[in-house]
Structure formats: structure tokens, C-alpha cells
Coordinates of C-alpha atoms (C1' of nucleotides) in Angstrom, one line a residue:
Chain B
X17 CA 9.7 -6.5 4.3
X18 CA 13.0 -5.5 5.4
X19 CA 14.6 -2.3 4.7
X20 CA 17.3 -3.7 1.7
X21 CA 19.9 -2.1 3.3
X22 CA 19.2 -3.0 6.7
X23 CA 18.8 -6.4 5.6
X24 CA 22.0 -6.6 3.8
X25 CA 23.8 -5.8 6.8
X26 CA 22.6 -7.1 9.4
X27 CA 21.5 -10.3 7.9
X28 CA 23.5 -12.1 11.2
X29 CA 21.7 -10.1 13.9
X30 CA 18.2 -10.7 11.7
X31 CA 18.8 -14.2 11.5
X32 CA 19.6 -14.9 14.9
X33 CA 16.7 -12.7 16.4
X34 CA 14.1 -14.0 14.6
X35 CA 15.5 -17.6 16.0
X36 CA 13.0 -20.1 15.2
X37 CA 11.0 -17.9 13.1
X38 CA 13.6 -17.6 10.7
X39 CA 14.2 -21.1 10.3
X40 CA 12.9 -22.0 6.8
X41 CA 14.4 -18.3 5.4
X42 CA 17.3 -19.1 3.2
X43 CA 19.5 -17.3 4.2
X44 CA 23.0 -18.1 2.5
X45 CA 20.8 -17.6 -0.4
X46 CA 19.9 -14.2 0.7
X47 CA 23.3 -13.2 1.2
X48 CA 24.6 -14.2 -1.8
X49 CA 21.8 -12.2 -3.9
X50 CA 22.9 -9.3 -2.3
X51 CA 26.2 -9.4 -3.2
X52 CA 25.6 -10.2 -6.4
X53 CA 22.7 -7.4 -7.0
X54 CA 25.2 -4.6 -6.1
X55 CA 28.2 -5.7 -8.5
X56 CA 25.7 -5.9 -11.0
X57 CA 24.1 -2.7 -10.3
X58 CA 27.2 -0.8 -10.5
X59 CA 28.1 -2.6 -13.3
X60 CA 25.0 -1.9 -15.3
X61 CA 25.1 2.2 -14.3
X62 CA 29.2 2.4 -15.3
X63 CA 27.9 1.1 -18.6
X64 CA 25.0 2.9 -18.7
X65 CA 27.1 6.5 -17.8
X66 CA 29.8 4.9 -21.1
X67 CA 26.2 4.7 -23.5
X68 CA 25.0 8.2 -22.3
X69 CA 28.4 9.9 -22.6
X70 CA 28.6 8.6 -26.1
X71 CA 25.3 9.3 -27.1
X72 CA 25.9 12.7 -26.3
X73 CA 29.2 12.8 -27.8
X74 CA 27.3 11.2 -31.6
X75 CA 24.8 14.5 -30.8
X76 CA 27.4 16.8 -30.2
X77 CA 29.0 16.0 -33.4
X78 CA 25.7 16.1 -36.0
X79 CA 25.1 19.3 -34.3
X80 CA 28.2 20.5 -35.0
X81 CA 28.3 19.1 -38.9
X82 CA 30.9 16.7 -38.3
X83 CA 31.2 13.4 -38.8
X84 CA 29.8 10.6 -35.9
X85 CA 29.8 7.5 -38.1
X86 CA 33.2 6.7 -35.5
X87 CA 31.6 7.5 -32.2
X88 CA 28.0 6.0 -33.5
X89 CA 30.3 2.8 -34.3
X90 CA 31.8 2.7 -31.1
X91 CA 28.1 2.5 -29.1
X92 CA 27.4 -0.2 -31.3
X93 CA 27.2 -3.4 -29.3
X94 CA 26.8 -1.4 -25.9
X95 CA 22.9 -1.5 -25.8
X96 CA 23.5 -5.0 -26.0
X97 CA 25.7 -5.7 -23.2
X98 CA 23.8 -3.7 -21.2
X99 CA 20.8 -5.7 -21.7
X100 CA 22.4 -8.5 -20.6
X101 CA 23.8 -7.4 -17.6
X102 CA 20.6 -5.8 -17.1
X103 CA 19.1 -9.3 -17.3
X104 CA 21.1 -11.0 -14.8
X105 CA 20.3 -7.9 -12.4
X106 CA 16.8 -8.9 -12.8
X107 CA 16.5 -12.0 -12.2
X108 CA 18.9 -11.4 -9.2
X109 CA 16.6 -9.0 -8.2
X110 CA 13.7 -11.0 -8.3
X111 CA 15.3 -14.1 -6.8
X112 CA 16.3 -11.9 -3.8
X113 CA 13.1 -10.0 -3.3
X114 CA 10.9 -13.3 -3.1
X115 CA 13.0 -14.5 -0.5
X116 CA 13.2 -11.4 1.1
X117 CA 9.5 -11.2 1.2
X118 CA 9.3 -14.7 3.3
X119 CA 11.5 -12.7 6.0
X120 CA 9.2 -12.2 9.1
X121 CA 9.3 -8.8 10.6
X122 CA 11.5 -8.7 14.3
X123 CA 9.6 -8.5 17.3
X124 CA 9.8 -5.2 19.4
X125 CA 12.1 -5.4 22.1
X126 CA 9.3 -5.4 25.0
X127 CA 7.6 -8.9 23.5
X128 CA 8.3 -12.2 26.0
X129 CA 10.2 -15.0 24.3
X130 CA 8.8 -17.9 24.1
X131 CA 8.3 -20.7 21.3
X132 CA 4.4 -21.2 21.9
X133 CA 0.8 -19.8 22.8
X134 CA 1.5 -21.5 26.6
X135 CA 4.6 -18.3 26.7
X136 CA 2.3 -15.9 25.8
X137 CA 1.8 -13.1 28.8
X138 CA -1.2 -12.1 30.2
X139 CA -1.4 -8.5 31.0
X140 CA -4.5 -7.8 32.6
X141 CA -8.0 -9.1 32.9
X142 CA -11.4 -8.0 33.4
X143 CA -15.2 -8.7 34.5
X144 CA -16.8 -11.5 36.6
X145 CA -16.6 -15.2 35.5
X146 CA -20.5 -15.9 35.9
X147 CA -21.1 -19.1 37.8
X148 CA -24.0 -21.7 36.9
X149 CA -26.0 -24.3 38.6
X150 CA -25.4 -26.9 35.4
X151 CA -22.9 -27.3 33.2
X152 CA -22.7 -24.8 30.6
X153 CA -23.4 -25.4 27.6
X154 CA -21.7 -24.7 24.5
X155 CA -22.8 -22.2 22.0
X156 CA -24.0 -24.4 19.0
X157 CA -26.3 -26.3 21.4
X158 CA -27.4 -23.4 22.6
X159 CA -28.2 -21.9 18.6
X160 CA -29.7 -25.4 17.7
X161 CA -32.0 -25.3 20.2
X162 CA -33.0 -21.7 20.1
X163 CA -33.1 -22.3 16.4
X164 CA -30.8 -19.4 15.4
X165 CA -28.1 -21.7 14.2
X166 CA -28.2 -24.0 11.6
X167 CA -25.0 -25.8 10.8
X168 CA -26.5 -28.8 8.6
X169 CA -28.3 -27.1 6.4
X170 CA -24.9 -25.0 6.4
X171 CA -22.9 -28.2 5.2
X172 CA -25.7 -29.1 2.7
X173 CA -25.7 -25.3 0.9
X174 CA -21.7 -24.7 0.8
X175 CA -19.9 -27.5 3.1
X176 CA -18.1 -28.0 6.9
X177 CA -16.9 -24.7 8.3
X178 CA -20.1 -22.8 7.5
X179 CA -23.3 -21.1 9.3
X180 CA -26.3 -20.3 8.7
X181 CA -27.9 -17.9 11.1
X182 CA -31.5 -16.9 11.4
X183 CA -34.4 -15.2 13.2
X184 CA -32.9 -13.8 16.4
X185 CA -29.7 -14.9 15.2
X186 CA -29.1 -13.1 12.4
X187 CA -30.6 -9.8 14.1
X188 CA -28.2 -10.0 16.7
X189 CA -24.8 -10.6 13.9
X190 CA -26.5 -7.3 12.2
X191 CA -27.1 -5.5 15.7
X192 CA -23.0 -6.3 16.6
X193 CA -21.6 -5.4 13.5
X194 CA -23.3 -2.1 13.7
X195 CA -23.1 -1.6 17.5
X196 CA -19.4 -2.1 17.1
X197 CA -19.1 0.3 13.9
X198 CA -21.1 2.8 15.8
X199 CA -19.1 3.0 18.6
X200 CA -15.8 3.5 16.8
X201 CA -17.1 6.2 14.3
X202 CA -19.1 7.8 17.0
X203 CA -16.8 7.7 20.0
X204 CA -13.3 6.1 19.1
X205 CA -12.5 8.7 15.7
X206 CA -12.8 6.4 13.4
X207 CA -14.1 6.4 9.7
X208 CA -15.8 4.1 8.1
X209 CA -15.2 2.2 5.1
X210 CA -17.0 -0.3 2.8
X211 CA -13.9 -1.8 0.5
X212 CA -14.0 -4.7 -1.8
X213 CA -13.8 -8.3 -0.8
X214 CA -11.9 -9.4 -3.4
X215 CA -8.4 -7.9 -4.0
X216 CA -5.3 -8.5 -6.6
X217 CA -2.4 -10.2 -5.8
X218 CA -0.7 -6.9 -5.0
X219 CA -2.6 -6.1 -2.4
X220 CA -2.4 -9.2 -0.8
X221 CA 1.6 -8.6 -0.8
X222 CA 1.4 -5.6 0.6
X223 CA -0.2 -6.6 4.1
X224 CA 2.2 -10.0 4.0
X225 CA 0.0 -12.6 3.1
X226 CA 1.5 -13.1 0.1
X227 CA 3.8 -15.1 -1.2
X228 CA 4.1 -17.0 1.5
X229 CA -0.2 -17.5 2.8
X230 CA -0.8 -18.5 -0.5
X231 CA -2.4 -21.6 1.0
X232 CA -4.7 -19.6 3.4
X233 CA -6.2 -17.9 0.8
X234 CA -9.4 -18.6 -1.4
X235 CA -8.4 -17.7 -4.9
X236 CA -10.7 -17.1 -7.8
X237 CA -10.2 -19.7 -10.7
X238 CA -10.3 -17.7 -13.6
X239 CA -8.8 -14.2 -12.4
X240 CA -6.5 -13.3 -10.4
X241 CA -8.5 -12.3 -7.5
X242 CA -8.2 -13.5 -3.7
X243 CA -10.8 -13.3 -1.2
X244 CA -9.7 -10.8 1.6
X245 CA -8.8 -13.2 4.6
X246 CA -9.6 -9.7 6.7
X247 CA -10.3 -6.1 6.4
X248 CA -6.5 -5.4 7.3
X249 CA -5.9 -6.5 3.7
X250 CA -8.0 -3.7 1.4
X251 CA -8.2 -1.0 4.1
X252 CA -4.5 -0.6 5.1
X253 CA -3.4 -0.8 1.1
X254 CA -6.0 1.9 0.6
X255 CA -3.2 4.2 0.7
X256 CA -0.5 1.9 -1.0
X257 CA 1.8 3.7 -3.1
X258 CA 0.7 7.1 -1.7
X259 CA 2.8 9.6 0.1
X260 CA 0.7 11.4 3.6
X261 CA 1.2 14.7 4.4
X262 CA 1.9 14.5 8.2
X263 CA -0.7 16.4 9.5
X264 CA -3.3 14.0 8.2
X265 CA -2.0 11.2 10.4
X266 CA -3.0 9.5 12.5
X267 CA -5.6 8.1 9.8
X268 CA -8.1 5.7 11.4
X269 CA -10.4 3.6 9.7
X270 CA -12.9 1.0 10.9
X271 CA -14.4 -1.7 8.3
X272 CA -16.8 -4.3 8.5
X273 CA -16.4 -7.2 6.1
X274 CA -16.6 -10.6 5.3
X275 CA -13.7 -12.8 6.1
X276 CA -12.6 -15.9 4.0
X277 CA -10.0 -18.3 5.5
X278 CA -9.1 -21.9 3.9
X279 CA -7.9 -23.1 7.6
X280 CA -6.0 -25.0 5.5
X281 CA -3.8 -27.2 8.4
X282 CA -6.4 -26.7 11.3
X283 CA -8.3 -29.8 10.5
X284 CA -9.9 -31.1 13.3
X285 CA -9.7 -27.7 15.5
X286 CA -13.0 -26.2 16.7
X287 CA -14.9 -28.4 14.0
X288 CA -18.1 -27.3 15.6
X289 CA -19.7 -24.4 16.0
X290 CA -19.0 -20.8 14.8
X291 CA -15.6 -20.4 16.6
X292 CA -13.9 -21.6 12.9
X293 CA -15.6 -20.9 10.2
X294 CA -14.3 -20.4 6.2
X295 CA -16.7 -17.0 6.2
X296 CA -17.0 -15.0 9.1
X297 CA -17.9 -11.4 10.3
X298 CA -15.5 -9.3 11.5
X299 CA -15.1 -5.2 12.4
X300 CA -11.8 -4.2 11.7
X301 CA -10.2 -1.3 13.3
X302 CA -7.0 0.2 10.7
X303 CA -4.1 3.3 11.8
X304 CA -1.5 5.1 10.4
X305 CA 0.7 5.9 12.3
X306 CA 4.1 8.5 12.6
X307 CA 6.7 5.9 13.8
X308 CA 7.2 7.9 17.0
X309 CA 3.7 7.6 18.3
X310 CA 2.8 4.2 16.5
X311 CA 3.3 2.1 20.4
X312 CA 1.0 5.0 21.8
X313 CA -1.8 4.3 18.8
X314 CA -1.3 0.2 19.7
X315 CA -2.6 0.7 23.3
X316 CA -5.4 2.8 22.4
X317 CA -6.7 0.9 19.3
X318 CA -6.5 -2.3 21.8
X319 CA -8.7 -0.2 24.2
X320 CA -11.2 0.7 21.6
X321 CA -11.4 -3.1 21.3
X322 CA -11.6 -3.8 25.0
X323 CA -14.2 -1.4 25.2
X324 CA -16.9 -3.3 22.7
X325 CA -16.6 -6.0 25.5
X326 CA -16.8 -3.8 28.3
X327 CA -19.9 -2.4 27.1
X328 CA -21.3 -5.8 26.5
X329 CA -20.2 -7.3 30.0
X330 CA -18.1 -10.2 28.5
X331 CA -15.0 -10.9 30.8
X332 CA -11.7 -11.0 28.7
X333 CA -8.2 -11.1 29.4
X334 CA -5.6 -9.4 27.7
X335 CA -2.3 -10.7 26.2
X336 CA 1.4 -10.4 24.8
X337 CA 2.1 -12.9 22.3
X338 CA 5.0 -14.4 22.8
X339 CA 8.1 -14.2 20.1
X340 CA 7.1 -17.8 19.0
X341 CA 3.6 -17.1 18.7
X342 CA 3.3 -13.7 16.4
X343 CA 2.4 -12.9 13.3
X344 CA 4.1 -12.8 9.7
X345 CA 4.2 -9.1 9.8
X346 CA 4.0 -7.4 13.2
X347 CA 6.2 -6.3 16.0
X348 CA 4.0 -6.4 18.8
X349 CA 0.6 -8.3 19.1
X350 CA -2.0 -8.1 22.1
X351 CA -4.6 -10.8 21.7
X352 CA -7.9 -10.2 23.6
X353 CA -9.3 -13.8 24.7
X354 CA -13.0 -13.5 26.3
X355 CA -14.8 -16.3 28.4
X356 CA -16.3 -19.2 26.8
X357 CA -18.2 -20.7 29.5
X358 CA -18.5 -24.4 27.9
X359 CA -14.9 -24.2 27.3
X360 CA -13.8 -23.4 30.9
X361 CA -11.2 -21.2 28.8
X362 CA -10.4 -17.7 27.0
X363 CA -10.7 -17.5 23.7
X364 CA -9.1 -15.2 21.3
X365 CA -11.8 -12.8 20.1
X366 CA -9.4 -9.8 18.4
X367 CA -5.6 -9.5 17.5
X368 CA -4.1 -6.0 18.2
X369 CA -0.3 -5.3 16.4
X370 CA 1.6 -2.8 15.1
X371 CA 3.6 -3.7 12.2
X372 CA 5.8 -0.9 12.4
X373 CA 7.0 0.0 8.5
X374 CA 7.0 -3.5 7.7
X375 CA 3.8 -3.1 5.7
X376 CA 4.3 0.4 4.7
X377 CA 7.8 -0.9 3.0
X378 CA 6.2 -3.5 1.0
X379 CA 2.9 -1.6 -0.3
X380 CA 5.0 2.3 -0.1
X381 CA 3.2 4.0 2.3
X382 CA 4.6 7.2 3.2
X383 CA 4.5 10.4 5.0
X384 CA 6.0 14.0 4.6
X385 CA 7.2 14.9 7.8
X386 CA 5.5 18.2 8.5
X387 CA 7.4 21.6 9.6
X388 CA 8.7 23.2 6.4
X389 CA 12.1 22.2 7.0
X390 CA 14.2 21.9 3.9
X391 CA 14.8 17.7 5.2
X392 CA 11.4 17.0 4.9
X393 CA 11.7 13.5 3.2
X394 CA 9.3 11.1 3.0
X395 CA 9.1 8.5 5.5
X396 CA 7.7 5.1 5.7
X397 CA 4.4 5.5 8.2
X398 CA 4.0 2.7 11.0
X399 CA 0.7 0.6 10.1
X400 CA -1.7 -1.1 12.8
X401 CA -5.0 -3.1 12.7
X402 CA -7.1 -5.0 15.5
X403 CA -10.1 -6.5 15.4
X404 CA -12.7 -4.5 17.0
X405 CA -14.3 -7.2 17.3
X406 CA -14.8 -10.8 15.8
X407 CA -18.4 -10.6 15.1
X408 CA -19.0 -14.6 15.4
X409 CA -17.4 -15.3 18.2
X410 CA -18.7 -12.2 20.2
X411 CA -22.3 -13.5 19.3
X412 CA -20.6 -17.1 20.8
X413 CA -19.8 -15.5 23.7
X414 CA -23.4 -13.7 24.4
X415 CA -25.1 -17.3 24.0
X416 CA -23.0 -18.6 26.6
X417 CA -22.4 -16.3 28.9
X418 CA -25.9 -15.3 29.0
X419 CA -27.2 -18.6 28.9
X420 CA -30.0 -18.9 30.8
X421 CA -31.7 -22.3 33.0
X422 CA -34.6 -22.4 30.6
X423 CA -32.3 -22.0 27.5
X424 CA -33.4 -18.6 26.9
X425 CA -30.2 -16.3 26.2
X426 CA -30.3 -12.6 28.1
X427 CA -29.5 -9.9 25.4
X428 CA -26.7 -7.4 26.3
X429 CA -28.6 -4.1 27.7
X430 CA -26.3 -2.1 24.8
X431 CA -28.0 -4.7 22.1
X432 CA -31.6 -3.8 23.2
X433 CA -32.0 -0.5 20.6
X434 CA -30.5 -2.8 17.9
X435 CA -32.4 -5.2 18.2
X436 CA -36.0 -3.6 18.1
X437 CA -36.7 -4.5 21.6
X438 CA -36.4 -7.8 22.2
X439 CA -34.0 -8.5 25.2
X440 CA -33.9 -11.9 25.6
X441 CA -34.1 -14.8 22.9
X442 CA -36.7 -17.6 23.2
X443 CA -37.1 -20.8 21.2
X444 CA -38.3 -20.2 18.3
X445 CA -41.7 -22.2 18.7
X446 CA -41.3 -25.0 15.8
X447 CA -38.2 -25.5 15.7
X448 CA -37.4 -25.2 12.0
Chain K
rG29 C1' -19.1 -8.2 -24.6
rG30 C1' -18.7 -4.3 -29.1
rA31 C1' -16.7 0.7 -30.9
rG32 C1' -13.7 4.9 -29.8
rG33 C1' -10.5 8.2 -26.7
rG34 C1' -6.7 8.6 -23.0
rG35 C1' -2.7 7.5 -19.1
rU36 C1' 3.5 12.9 -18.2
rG37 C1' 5.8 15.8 -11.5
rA38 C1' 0.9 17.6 -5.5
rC39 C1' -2.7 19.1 -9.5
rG40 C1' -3.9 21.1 -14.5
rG41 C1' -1.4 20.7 -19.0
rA42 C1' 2.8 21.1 -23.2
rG43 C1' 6.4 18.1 -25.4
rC44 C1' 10.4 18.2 -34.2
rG45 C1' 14.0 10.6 -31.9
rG46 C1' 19.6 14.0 -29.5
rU47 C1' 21.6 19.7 -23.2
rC48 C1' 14.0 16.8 -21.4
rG49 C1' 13.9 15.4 -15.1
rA50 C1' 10.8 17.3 -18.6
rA51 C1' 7.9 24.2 -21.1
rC52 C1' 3.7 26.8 -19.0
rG53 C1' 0.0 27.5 -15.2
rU54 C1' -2.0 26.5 -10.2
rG55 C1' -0.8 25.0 -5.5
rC56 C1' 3.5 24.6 -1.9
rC57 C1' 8.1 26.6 0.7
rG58 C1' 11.7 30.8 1.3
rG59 C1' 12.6 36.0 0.4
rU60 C1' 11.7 41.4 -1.2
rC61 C1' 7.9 45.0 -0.5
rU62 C1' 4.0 46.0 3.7
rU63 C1' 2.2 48.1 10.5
rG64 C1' 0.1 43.1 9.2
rA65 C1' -2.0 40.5 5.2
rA66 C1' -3.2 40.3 0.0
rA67 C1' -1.2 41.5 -4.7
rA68 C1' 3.3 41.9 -7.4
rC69 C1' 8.3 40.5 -8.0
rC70 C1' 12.7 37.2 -7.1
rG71 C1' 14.2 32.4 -5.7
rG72 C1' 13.5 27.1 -4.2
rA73 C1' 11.3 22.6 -4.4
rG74 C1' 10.2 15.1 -7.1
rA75 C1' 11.0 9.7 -6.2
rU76 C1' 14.3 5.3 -6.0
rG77 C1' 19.1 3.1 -5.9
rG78 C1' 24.8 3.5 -5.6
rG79 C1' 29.3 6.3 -3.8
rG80 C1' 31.2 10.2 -0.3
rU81 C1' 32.3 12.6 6.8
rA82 C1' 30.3 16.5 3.8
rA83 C1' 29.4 20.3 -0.1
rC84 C1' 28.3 16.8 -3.7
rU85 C1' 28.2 13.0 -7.4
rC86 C1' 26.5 8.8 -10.6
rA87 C1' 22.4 5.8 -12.4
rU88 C1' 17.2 5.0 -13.0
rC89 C1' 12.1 6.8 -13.2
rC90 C1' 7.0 10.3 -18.3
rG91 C1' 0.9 3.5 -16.7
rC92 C1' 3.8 -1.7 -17.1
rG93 C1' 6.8 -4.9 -20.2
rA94 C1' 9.4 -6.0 -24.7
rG95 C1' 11.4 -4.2 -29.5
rU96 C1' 13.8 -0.6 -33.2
rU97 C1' 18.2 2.9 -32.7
rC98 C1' 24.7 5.2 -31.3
rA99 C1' 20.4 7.6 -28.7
rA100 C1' 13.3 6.7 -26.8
rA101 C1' 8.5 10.6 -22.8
rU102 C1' 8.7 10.9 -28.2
rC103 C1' 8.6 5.2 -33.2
rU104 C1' 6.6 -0.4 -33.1
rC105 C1' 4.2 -4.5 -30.4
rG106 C1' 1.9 -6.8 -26.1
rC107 C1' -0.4 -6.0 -21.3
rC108 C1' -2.8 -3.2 -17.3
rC109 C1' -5.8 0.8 -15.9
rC110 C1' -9.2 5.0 -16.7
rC111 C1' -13.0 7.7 -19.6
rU112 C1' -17.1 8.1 -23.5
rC113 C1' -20.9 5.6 -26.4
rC114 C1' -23.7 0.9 -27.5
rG115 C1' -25.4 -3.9 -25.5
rC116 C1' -26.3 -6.7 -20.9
rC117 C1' -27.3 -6.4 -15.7
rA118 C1' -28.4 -5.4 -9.4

RNA sequence: GGAGGGGUGACGGAGCGGUCGAACGUGCCGGUCUUGAAAACCGGAGAUGGGGUAACUCAUCCGCGAGUUCAAAUCUCGCCCCCUCCGCCA
């Protein structure tokens, strides 16, 4: 969310530099709630100063034994009026906040234009493309046969979109996600948290997927509960509605959860295999930030990232997304894309942004600038999350970038203590 | 699910329907005292929105929302959350 103010007066230069972003934002409407909220508002507090000003005068008066029937007769009615202007202020207010909720936050000035993924700007790559003799194979032929995947039993227990992993499968999701977590607690200054799954609609505001994800989102039926699309969502409203003392930040947390994505709209995209699923793993790195250093905290949380596929010898690329290509919420967004043999392509395997304040705004996160100064108000911090990494896909990526000619996969040499020894997977003899 | 208790400032904790933005205590900041510190004493300090170059000023905020009233932290109703006991359960 935009600051108010900000918005309300620079709704021209907002409009025209979110360009194509900004195109279903209503903006005429926008403008005209604005207006009309601050007539109201002063409207409402003249009133308001009339009632209290009486009210004081009708206690003045008993106090002093005199008579107030006259002055208590006057405030009649006033209450009343108030109300109603009240009223319209509220609805105004509400009107203008749920559009201004569907504004998308501005891209920092360093991010390429561009309308699509193909303007996106690759900023640096690393490792060694490995070479084979045959065509590579992808990933879920690769599981099948090792019998560590199992999609159709998948589709028979819940539906399309779905996985079921097992044997040396499953070890090696558990043996990531905790790899991953005990590299960033251990080495990167991060601490770990285990927060619910399912969140209130609040929550899901404050991050920016609602009101406009809606559709993204798996709801519960009977409650009001969503199912956290990412960690981003619990872990950065953690400290919603709470005031940091400076010294505290920055604040890092890593998470591992469950994800839960509808892909409502991606029909027909990466229908097989674990690269799309409705439920997938994911570690999730989360900062706070002071808005002066927040750019600073971007590079390095992207490096902690980078790192988990250092360590695992996956080649990667890095990436700028383009204007036309970023998120809701953030300012700046580095996408890490690793090899996919079978693909002949990067693939996105985490998402790196700051969001500047535009999260802190909408769930009130704050900080106390430190220093004793006599100005020290409260500022809006600068939120950031990447993934550190996509579980799923980084097991995708071991299977085929490992793959060996006899269909055996070569485990990752930082794997091996997580994984009670085995280094390399076989097929699991019967198959089932 | 049943019964009861409670939600006030960073925290603890008061608050006859009318100088209550809110006593008091702790913590915090500044000062006096001290070689320094502690103690003691004095003073300061909330958030949001509006107006003003500024000193400043106006409005709102005592879980949330509605109602009663000239006037609500205080009375009434609904909702949310927390705690205790019982039942159920991993």
C-alpha cells in the first residue's frame, strides 16, 4: 500500500510509472475518494470540536449550579449529524482503501523496463552446464523409474498437481529442507521459525495477497482461514502491528513450510512433474530491514540463496525482473533460475525482493529510530523474503543433473550426512 | 463443546457518565548531586489523521463494532481474542 498522502498527490506520477501495471487500478475513482475523504474529515472534526465545546460548556454549568437545559438543548441533534457525516466518511474510506489496496507497489529506479519475462536481465551466472551422451531425461521419468515419485497414485489420493514421494525420495526432500535450514541458522544469522499454515484474512492483506489473490488462494469453507501460499505470508506479519526498537534490526528469520497455490490460470503449464504443484516445500528466508540498508540486506539474502546451490553444484543464473514482470508488492526482484537438463533451460528456483514499506504500511510494521534524539518517531521498516530454496524443484534439479547412464542419480557430496550414507540412488528393486 | 473470569499507554495496574490521553508503580530519556557509577531528587516522554515555514494547533484512539446520552474508558447489546475449570483429542 501506498503512503495516503503520497498517493493523493502524486496519483499522476504513480499512474504513469506503474504503466501497464496500473492498468486495471481505477484511478479517477481513486481520485475522487480522496477528495471527498478529506472534506468529510474536516467536516466531521469541526463538528466534533462544536459537540465537545458544548459538552463542556453543559458541564461547566451543572458544576457551577446553573441552569444547562439551553446549552444541553442546543447539542441536541448534533450526535446525530455527526453520525451521518461520520457514515459517509466511512464508507468513503472504505471504498478508497480497497482500491488503494489493488495499487501495485513502484519499481526501484535500478529495475529494466520491460513488459515480459523475455526483458528480464540476467546478471550473472554460475557452474558448468554438464554434458551427456543421451538425451537427458526429465525429472519425473527419472523418479518413476527410480520409484521415488509417484504421481498417479498422487492424482488418485487428492488430484492433478500433486506428489507423492517415497523411499529415497522422501529422504532426500527431508535431507534439503533441513540442509537448507541448517545452513542459514548456522552460517547465514538466521532464526528459525515453525508458524502456522493457515492464517486469517488479515494476514493475508498484510503481505498483498489479499484482496486482489483471492483466486490464488485455497480457502477453508467453514472459517475464515487461507492456506499460506508461502512462508512470506505468517513470518513477515509476525511482527504486524508492532513497533521495533532499532537496534533489533536487521531481524532475520528462515521458515520451512508447506506451500498451497490454486494455479488457478496456469492450466496446461508444467502439467507434469514436480515443477507445479498445488502443495510444495519450500525454505523461506524473511528481513527487516531500516530503509537505508534494506538494498544492502537484498544482495546478501539473494547470496544466502545462491549459496544452497553452490554448495550443491547446481549451475544457476541470476536475474532482474523486468518492470513488466514483478510482483504485487516489491520494488526489486532477483529470480535465481537453475539448470534443468531435460529442459535445455533455467528455471526459476527462488524469488529474492525487497518490498521496501509497502508491506510494513499495510500490516504496521515499525521501528524506533535508535539514538535518543528527541525526533525519534517511528518509522515504517523495509521488508524482504526469498526463497532459500524451493525444495521440489531443487530435488528436480539433483535428478537431472545428476542423472546418471544406468539411471542411478549421484547424491550431492553436502547431502551425504543427511541422508544416512547413501550417495547415490538406485532403483528401488520392485518397482512398487 | 459446557461453565466462569478478563482485555486500559513499553510493562504492571487504578479509574463516582462530565478538566481522563487517562492516577500510581516499573522501565525509558534529560538534568541535579557524584572523581565515575548507583541511590535520591527534579523534569520529559504515546499513536493516527488534518492545518501551519515554525513555536504550535485541531480531531480521533482505553480489544472491535453498534446503541443510550448534551456528554461514554466508564451504562446496554453483538463480535473477536486471552485465561481458568470440565469434556474431547494428537
Amino acid at each position: 500500500m501506498h503512503d495516503p498522502k503520497y498517493l493523493r498527490d502524486n496519483l499522476d506520477f504513480i499512474r504513469t510509472s506503474l504503466g501497464r501495471r496500473g492498468q486495471d487500478v481505477a484511478w479517477d475513482a481513486v481520485q475522487k475518494l480522496s477528495d471527498e475523504r478529506r472534506t468529510l474529515t474536516t467536516q466531521v472534526e469541526q463538528l466534533r470540536s462544536e459537540l465537545k465545546k458544548g459538552s463542556d460548556e453543559v458541564a461547566r454549568l451543572r458544576r457551577a449550579k446553573e441552569p444547562a437545559e439551553a446549552a444541553m438543548a442546543a447539542m441536541k441533534g448534533l450526535g446525530d449529524r455527526i453520525k451521518e457525516v461520520e457514515d459517509n466518511l466511512r464508507g468513503v474510506e472504505e471504498a478508497l482503501s480497497d482500491l488503494a489496496l489493488r495499487i501495485p507497489n513502484l519499481p526501484h529506479q535500478t529495475v529494466p523496463l520491460g513488459s515480459d519475462a523475455s526483458d528480464n536481465v540476467e546478471v550473472r551466472r554460475w557452474g558448468t552446464i554438464p554434458s551427456f551422451t543421451a538425451p537427458a531425461k526429465p525429472h519425473w521419468e527419472i523418479g518413476e523409474a527410480l520409484g521415488i515419485l509417484d504421481f498417479d497414485r498422487a492424482a488418485k489420493i487428492a488430484g492433478a498437481r500433486f506428489a507423492v514421494l517415497s523411499g529415497a525420495g522422501a529422504r532426500m526432500e527431508r535431507a534439503l529442507i533441513n540442509y537448507m535450514l541448517d545452513l542459514h541458522t548456522g552460517s547465514h544469522g538466521y532464526r528459525e521459525v515453525l508458524p502456522p499454515l493457515l492464517v486469517n484474512r488479515r494476514t493475508m492483506t498484510g503481505t498483498g495477497q489479499l484482496p486482489k489473490f483471492e483466486d490464488d488462494l485455497f480457502r477453508l469453507r467453514d472459517e475464515d482461514y487461507f492456506l499460506i501460499p508461502t512462508a512470506e505470508v505468517p513470518v513477515t506479519n509476525l511482527h504486524r502491528e508492532e513497533i521495533l526498537s532499532e537496534d533489533r534490526l536487521p531481524i532475520r528469520y528462515t521458515a520451512y513450510t508447506p506451500c498451497f497455490r490454486r494455479e488457478a490460470g496456469s492450466y496446461g503449464k508444467d502439467t507434469r512433474g514436480l515443477i507445479r504443484l498445488h502443495q510444495f516445500n519450500k525454505v523461506e528466508l524473511v528481513a527487516f530491514s531500516t530503509p537505508d540498508r534494506s538494498y544492502e540486506e537484498l544482495e546478501r539474502l539473494t547470496g544466502h540463496a545462491e549459496f544452497i546451490l553452490q554448495s550443491l553444484n547446481l549451475p544457476y543464473r541470476v536475474v532482474t525482473l523486468c518492470t513488466g514482470d514483478m510482483g504485487f508488492s516489491a520494488t526489486k526482484t532477483y529470480d535465481i533460475e537453475v539448470w534443468l537438463p531435460s529442459q535445455g533451460q533455467y528455471r526459476e528456483i527462488s524469488s529474492c525482493s525487497n518490498f521496501e514499506s509497502f508491506q510494513a504500511r499495510r500490516a504496521n510494521i515499525k521501528y524506533r529510530p535508535a539514538g535518543g534524539k528527541k525526533d525519534a518517531k517511528a518509522e515504517f521498516v523495509h521488508t524482504l523474503n526469498g526463497s532459500g530454496l524451493a525444495v521440489g524443484r531443487t530435488l528436480v534439479a539433483i535428478l537431472e543433473n545428476f542423472q546418471q547412464p544406468d539411471g542411478s542419480v549421484l547424491i550431492p557430496e553436502a547431502l551425504h550426512p543427511y541422508m544416512g550414507g547413501i550417495k547415490k540412488i538406485q532403483p528401488w528393486p520392485d518397482g512398487s
